[in-house]
mmCIF file of C-alpha atoms in Angstrom:
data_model
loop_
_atom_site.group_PDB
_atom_site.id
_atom_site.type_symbol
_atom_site.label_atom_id
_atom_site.label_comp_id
_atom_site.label_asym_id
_atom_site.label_seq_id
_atom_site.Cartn_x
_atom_site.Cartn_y
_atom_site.Cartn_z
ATOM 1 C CA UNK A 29 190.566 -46.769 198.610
ATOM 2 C CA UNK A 30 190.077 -49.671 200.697
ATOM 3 C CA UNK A 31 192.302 -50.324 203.587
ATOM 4 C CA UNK A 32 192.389 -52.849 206.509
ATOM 5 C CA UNK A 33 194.247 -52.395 209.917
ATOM 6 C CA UNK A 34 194.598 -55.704 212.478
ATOM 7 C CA UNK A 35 196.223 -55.198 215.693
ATOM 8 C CA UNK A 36 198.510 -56.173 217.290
ATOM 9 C CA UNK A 37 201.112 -57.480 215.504
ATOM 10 C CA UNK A 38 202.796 -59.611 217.719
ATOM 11 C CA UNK A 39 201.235 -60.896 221.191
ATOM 12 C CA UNK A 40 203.141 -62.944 223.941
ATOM 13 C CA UNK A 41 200.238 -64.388 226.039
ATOM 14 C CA UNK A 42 200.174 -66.651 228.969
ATOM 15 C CA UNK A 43 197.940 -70.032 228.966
ATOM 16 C CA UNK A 44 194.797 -69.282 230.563
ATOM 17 C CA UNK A 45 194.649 -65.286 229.807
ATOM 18 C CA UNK A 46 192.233 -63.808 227.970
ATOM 19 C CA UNK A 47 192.437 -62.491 224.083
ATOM 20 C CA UNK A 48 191.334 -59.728 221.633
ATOM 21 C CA UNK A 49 192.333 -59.323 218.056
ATOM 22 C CA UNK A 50 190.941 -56.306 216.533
ATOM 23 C CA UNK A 51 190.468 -55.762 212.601
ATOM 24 C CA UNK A 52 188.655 -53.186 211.115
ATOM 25 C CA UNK A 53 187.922 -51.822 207.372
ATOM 26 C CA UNK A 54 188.227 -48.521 205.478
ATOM 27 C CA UNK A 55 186.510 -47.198 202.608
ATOM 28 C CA UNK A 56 184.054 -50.249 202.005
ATOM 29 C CA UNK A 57 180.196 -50.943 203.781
ATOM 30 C CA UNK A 58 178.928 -54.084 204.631
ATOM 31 C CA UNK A 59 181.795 -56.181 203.763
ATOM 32 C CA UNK A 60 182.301 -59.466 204.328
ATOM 33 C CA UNK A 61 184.970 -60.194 207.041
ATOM 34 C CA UNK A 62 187.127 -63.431 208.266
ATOM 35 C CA UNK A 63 189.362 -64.596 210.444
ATOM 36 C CA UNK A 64 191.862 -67.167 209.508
ATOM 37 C CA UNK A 65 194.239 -68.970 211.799
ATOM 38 C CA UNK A 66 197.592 -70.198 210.000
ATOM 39 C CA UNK A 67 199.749 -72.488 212.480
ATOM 40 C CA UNK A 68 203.474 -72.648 211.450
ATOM 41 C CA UNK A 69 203.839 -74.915 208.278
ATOM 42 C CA UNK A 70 200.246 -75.316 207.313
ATOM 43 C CA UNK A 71 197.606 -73.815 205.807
ATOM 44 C CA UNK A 72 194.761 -71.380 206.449
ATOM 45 C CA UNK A 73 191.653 -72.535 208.340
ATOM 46 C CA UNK A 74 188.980 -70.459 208.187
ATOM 47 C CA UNK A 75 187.733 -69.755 211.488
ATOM 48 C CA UNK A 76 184.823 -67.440 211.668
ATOM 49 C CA UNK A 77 183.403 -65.048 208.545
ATOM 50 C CA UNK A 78 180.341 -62.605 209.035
ATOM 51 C CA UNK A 79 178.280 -60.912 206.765
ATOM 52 C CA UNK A 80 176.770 -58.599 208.816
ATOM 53 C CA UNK A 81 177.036 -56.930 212.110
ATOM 54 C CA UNK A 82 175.854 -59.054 214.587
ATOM 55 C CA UNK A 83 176.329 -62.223 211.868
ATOM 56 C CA UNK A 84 179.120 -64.509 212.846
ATOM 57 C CA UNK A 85 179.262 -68.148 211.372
ATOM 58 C CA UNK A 86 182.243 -70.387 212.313
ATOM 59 C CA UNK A 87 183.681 -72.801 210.450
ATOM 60 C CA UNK A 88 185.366 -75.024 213.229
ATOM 61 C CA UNK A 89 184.604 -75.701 217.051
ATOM 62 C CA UNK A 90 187.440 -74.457 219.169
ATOM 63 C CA UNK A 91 188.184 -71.529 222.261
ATOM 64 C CA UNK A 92 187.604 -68.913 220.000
ATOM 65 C CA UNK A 93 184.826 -66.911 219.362
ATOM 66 C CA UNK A 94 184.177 -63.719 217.467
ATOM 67 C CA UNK A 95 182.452 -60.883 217.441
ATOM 68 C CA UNK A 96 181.006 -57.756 214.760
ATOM 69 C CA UNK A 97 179.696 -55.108 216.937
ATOM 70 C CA UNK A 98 180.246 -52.718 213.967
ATOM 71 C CA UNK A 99 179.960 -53.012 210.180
ATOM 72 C CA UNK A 100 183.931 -52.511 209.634
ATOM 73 C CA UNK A 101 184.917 -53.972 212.746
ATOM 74 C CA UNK A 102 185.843 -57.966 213.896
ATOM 75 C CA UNK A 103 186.901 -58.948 216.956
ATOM 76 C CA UNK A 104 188.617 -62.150 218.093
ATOM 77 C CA UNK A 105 188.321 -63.166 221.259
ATOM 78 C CA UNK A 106 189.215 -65.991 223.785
ATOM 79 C CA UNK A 107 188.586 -65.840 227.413
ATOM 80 C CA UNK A 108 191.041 -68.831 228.074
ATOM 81 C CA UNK A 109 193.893 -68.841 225.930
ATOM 82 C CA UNK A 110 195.591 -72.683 225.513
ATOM 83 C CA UNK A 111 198.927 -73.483 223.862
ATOM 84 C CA UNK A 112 197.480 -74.647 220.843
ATOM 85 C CA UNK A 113 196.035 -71.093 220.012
ATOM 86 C CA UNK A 114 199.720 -69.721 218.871
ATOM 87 C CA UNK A 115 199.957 -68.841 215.263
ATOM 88 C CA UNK A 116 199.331 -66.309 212.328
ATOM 89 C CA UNK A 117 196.076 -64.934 212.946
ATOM 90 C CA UNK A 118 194.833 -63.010 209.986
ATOM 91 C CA UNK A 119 191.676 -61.081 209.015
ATOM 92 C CA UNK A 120 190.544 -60.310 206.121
ATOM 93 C CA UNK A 121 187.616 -58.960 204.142
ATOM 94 C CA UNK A 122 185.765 -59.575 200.781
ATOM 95 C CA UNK A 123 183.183 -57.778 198.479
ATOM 96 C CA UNK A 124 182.914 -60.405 196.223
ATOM 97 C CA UNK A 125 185.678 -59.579 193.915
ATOM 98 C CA UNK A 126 188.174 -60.298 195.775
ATOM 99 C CA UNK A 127 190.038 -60.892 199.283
ATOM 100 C CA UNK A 128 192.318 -58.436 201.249
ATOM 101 C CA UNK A 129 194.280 -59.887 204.240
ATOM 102 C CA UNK A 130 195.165 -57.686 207.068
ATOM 103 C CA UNK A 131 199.017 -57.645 207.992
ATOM 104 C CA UNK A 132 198.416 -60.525 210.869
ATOM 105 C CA UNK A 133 198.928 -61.011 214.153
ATOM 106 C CA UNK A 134 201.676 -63.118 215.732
ATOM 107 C CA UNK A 135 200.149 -64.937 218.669
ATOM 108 C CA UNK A 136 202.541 -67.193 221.118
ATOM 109 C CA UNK A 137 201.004 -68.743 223.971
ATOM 110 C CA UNK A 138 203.181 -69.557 226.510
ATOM 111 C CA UNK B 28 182.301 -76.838 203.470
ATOM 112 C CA UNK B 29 184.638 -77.465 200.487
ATOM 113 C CA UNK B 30 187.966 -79.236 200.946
ATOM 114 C CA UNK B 31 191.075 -78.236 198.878
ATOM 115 C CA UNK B 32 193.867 -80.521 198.579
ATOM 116 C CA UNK B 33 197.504 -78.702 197.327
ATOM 117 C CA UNK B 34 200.779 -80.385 196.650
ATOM 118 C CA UNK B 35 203.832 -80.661 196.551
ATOM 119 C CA UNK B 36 203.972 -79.073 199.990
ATOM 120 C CA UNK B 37 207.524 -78.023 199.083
ATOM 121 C CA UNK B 38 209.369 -77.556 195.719
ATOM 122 C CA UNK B 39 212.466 -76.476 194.880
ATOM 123 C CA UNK B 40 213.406 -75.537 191.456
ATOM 124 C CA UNK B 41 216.264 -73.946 189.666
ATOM 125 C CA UNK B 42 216.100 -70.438 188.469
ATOM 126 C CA UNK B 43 215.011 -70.338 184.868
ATOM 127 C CA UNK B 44 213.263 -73.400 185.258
ATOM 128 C CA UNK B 45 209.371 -73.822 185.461
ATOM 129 C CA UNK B 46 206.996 -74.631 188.561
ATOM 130 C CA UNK B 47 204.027 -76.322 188.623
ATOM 131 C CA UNK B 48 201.305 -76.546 191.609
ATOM 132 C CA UNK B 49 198.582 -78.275 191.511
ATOM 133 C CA UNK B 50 195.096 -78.462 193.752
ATOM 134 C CA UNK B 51 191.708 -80.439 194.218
ATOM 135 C CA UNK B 52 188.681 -79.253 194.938
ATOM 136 C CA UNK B 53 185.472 -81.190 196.530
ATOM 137 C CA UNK B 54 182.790 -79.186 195.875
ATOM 138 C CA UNK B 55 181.578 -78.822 192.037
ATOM 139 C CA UNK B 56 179.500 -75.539 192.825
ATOM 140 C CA UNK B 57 183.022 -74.132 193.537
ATOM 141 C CA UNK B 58 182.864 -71.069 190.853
ATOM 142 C CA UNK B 59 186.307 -69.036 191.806
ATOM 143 C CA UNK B 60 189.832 -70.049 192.290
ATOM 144 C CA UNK B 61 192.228 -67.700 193.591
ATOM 145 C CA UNK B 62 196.003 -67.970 194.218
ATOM 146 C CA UNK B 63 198.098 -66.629 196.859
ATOM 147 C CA UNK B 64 201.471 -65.961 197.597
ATOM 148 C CA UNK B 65 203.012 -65.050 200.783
ATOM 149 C CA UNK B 66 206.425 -63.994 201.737
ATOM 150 C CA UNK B 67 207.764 -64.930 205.365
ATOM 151 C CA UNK B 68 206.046 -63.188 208.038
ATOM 152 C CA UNK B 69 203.653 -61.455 205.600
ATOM 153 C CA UNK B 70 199.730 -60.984 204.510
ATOM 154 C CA UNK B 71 199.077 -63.467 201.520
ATOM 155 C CA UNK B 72 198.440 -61.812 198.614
ATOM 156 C CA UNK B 73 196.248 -62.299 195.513
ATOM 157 C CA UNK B 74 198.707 -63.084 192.346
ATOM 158 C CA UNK B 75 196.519 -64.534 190.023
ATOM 159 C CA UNK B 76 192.385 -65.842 190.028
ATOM 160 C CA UNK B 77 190.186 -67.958 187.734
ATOM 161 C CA UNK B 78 186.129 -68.590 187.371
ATOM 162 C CA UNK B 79 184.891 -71.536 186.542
ATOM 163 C CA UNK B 80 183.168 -70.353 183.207
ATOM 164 C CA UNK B 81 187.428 -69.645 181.912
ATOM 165 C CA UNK B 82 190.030 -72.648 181.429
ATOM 166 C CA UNK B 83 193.220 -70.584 181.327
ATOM 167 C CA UNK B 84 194.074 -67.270 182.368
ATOM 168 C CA UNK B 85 198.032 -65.834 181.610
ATOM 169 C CA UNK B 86 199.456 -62.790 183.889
ATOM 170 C CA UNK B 87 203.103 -62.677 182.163
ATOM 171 C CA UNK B 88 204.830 -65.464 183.628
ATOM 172 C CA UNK B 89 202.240 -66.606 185.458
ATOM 173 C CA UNK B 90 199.042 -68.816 184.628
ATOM 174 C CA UNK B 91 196.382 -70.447 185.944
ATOM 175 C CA UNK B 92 194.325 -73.786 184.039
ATOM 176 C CA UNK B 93 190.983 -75.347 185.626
ATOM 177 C CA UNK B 94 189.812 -78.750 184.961
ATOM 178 C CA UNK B 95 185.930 -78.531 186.216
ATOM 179 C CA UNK B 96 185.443 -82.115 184.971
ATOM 180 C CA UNK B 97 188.576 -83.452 187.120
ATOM 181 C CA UNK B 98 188.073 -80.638 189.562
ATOM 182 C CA UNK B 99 191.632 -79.665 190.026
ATOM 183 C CA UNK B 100 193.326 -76.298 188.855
ATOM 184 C CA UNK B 101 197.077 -75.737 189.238
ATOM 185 C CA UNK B 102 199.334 -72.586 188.989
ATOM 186 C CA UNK B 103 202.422 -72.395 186.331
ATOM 187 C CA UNK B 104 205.370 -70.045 186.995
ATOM 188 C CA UNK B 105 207.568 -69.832 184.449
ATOM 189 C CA UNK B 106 211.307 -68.557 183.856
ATOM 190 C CA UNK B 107 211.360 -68.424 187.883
ATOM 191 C CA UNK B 108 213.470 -65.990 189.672
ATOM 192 C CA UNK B 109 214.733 -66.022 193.137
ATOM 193 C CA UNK B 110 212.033 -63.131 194.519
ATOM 194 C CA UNK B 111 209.076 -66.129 193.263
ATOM 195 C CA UNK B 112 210.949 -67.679 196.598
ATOM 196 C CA UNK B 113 207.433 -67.881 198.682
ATOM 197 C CA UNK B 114 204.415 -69.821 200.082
ATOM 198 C CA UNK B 115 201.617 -70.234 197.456
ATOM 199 C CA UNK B 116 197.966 -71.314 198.243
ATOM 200 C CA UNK B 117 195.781 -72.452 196.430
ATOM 201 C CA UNK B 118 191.707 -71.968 197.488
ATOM 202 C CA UNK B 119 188.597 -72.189 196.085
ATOM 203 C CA UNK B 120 184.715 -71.362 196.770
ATOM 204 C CA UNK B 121 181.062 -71.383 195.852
ATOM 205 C CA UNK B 122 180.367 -67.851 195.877
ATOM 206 C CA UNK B 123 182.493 -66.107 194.124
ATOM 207 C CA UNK B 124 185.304 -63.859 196.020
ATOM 208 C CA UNK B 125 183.410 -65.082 199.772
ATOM 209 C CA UNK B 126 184.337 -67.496 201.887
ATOM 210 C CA UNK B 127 187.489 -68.943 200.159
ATOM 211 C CA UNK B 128 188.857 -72.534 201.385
ATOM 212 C CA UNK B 129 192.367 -72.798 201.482
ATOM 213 C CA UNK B 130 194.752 -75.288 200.242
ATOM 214 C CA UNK B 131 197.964 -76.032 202.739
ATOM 215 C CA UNK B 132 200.364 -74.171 200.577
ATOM 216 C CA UNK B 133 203.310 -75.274 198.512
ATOM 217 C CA UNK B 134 206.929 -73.735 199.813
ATOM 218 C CA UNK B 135 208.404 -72.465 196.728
ATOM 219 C CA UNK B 136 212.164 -72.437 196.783
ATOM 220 C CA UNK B 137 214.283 -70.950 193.712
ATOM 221 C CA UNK B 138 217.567 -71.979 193.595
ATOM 222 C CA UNK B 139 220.131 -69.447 191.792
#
């Protein structure tokens, strides 16, 4: 069966440090993969998907970027972190029947 | 890409009672509508979906319509129970089960 694991799940960062969100994928090839940002009391923005490794489209312009150096693997990365980067960061991944979300990461940058 | 509208943002309904959520969707290619609930602190997960080539689709109490003329679909829960207590979004897209666009979520509240 499929499975997805995103770590960590909670992150206490500093403005200005760096970032790395990891996600990766079991059981499924070539998936599709995305990272979503939820800030507290809204919505999920789409923020990057790929559909290969190597393949990253984003959906927004911000001080994130992203990153597929395997097929089952998504990195997100910053290499300044600012205060409006805290939220619910979750990745998820598609085969065109459906979505899985990771279990999210908790980012607060202080 | 598409833009999906959801409201009420909140709702709060008595237990027994119905709830209704409804959503807009730009894009007329859109061809799948799923619907998500999430718990506090939690991964959203998939409760109910709908393609555009079906009107209505019934899980139990749950059940999904889709206008394609109007372009809105909306979610019906009824005979609610305190554990429906969650955030539900809505989200649509063009290619089936890829790149979904999210609505901003409805806070469900059931009251007991």
């Amino acid at each position: 069966s499929q499975t997805i694991h995103q770590w960590p799940a909670t992150l206490v960062q500093p403005v200005g440090s760096p970032l790395s969100l990891e996600c990766t994928v079991e059981g499924t090839s070539n998936p599709n993969l995305y990272w979503y940002r939820q800030a507290a009391g809204r919505g999920l923005q789409l923020l990057f998907y790929s559909v290969g490794i190597g393949q990253i489209s984003s959906e927004v312009p911000q001080n994130l970027s992203a990153s597929r150096p395997q097929d089952r693997q998504f990195i997100l990365s910053s290499k300044k972190l600012l205060l409006s980067d805290s939220g619910f960061y979750l990745c998820a991944w598609s085969d065109g029947l459906g979505y899985t979300f990771g279990s999210g990461t908790r980012l607060t940058v202080v | 890409g598409e833009n999906v509208e959801q409201h009420p943002s909140t709702l709060s309904v008595q237990e027994g009672d119905s709830a209704v959520i409804k959503c807009t969707y730009s894009d007329s290619a859109s061809n799948y509508f799923p619907w998500y609930k999430q718990e506090l602190g939690k991964r959203p997960q998939l409760i109910i979906d709908i393609r555009s080539n079906v009107g209505e689709k019934k899980d139990q109490r749950i059940a999904v319509t889709l206008n394609k003329t109007a372009k809105h679909f909306s979610l019906h829960i009824t005979e609610t129970q305190p554990e429906d207590s969650a955030v539900y979004f809505c989200a649509a897209s063009i290619s089936g089960a890829n790149n979904l666009f999210f609505g901003t979520g409805t806070r469900l509240t059931v009251i007991p």
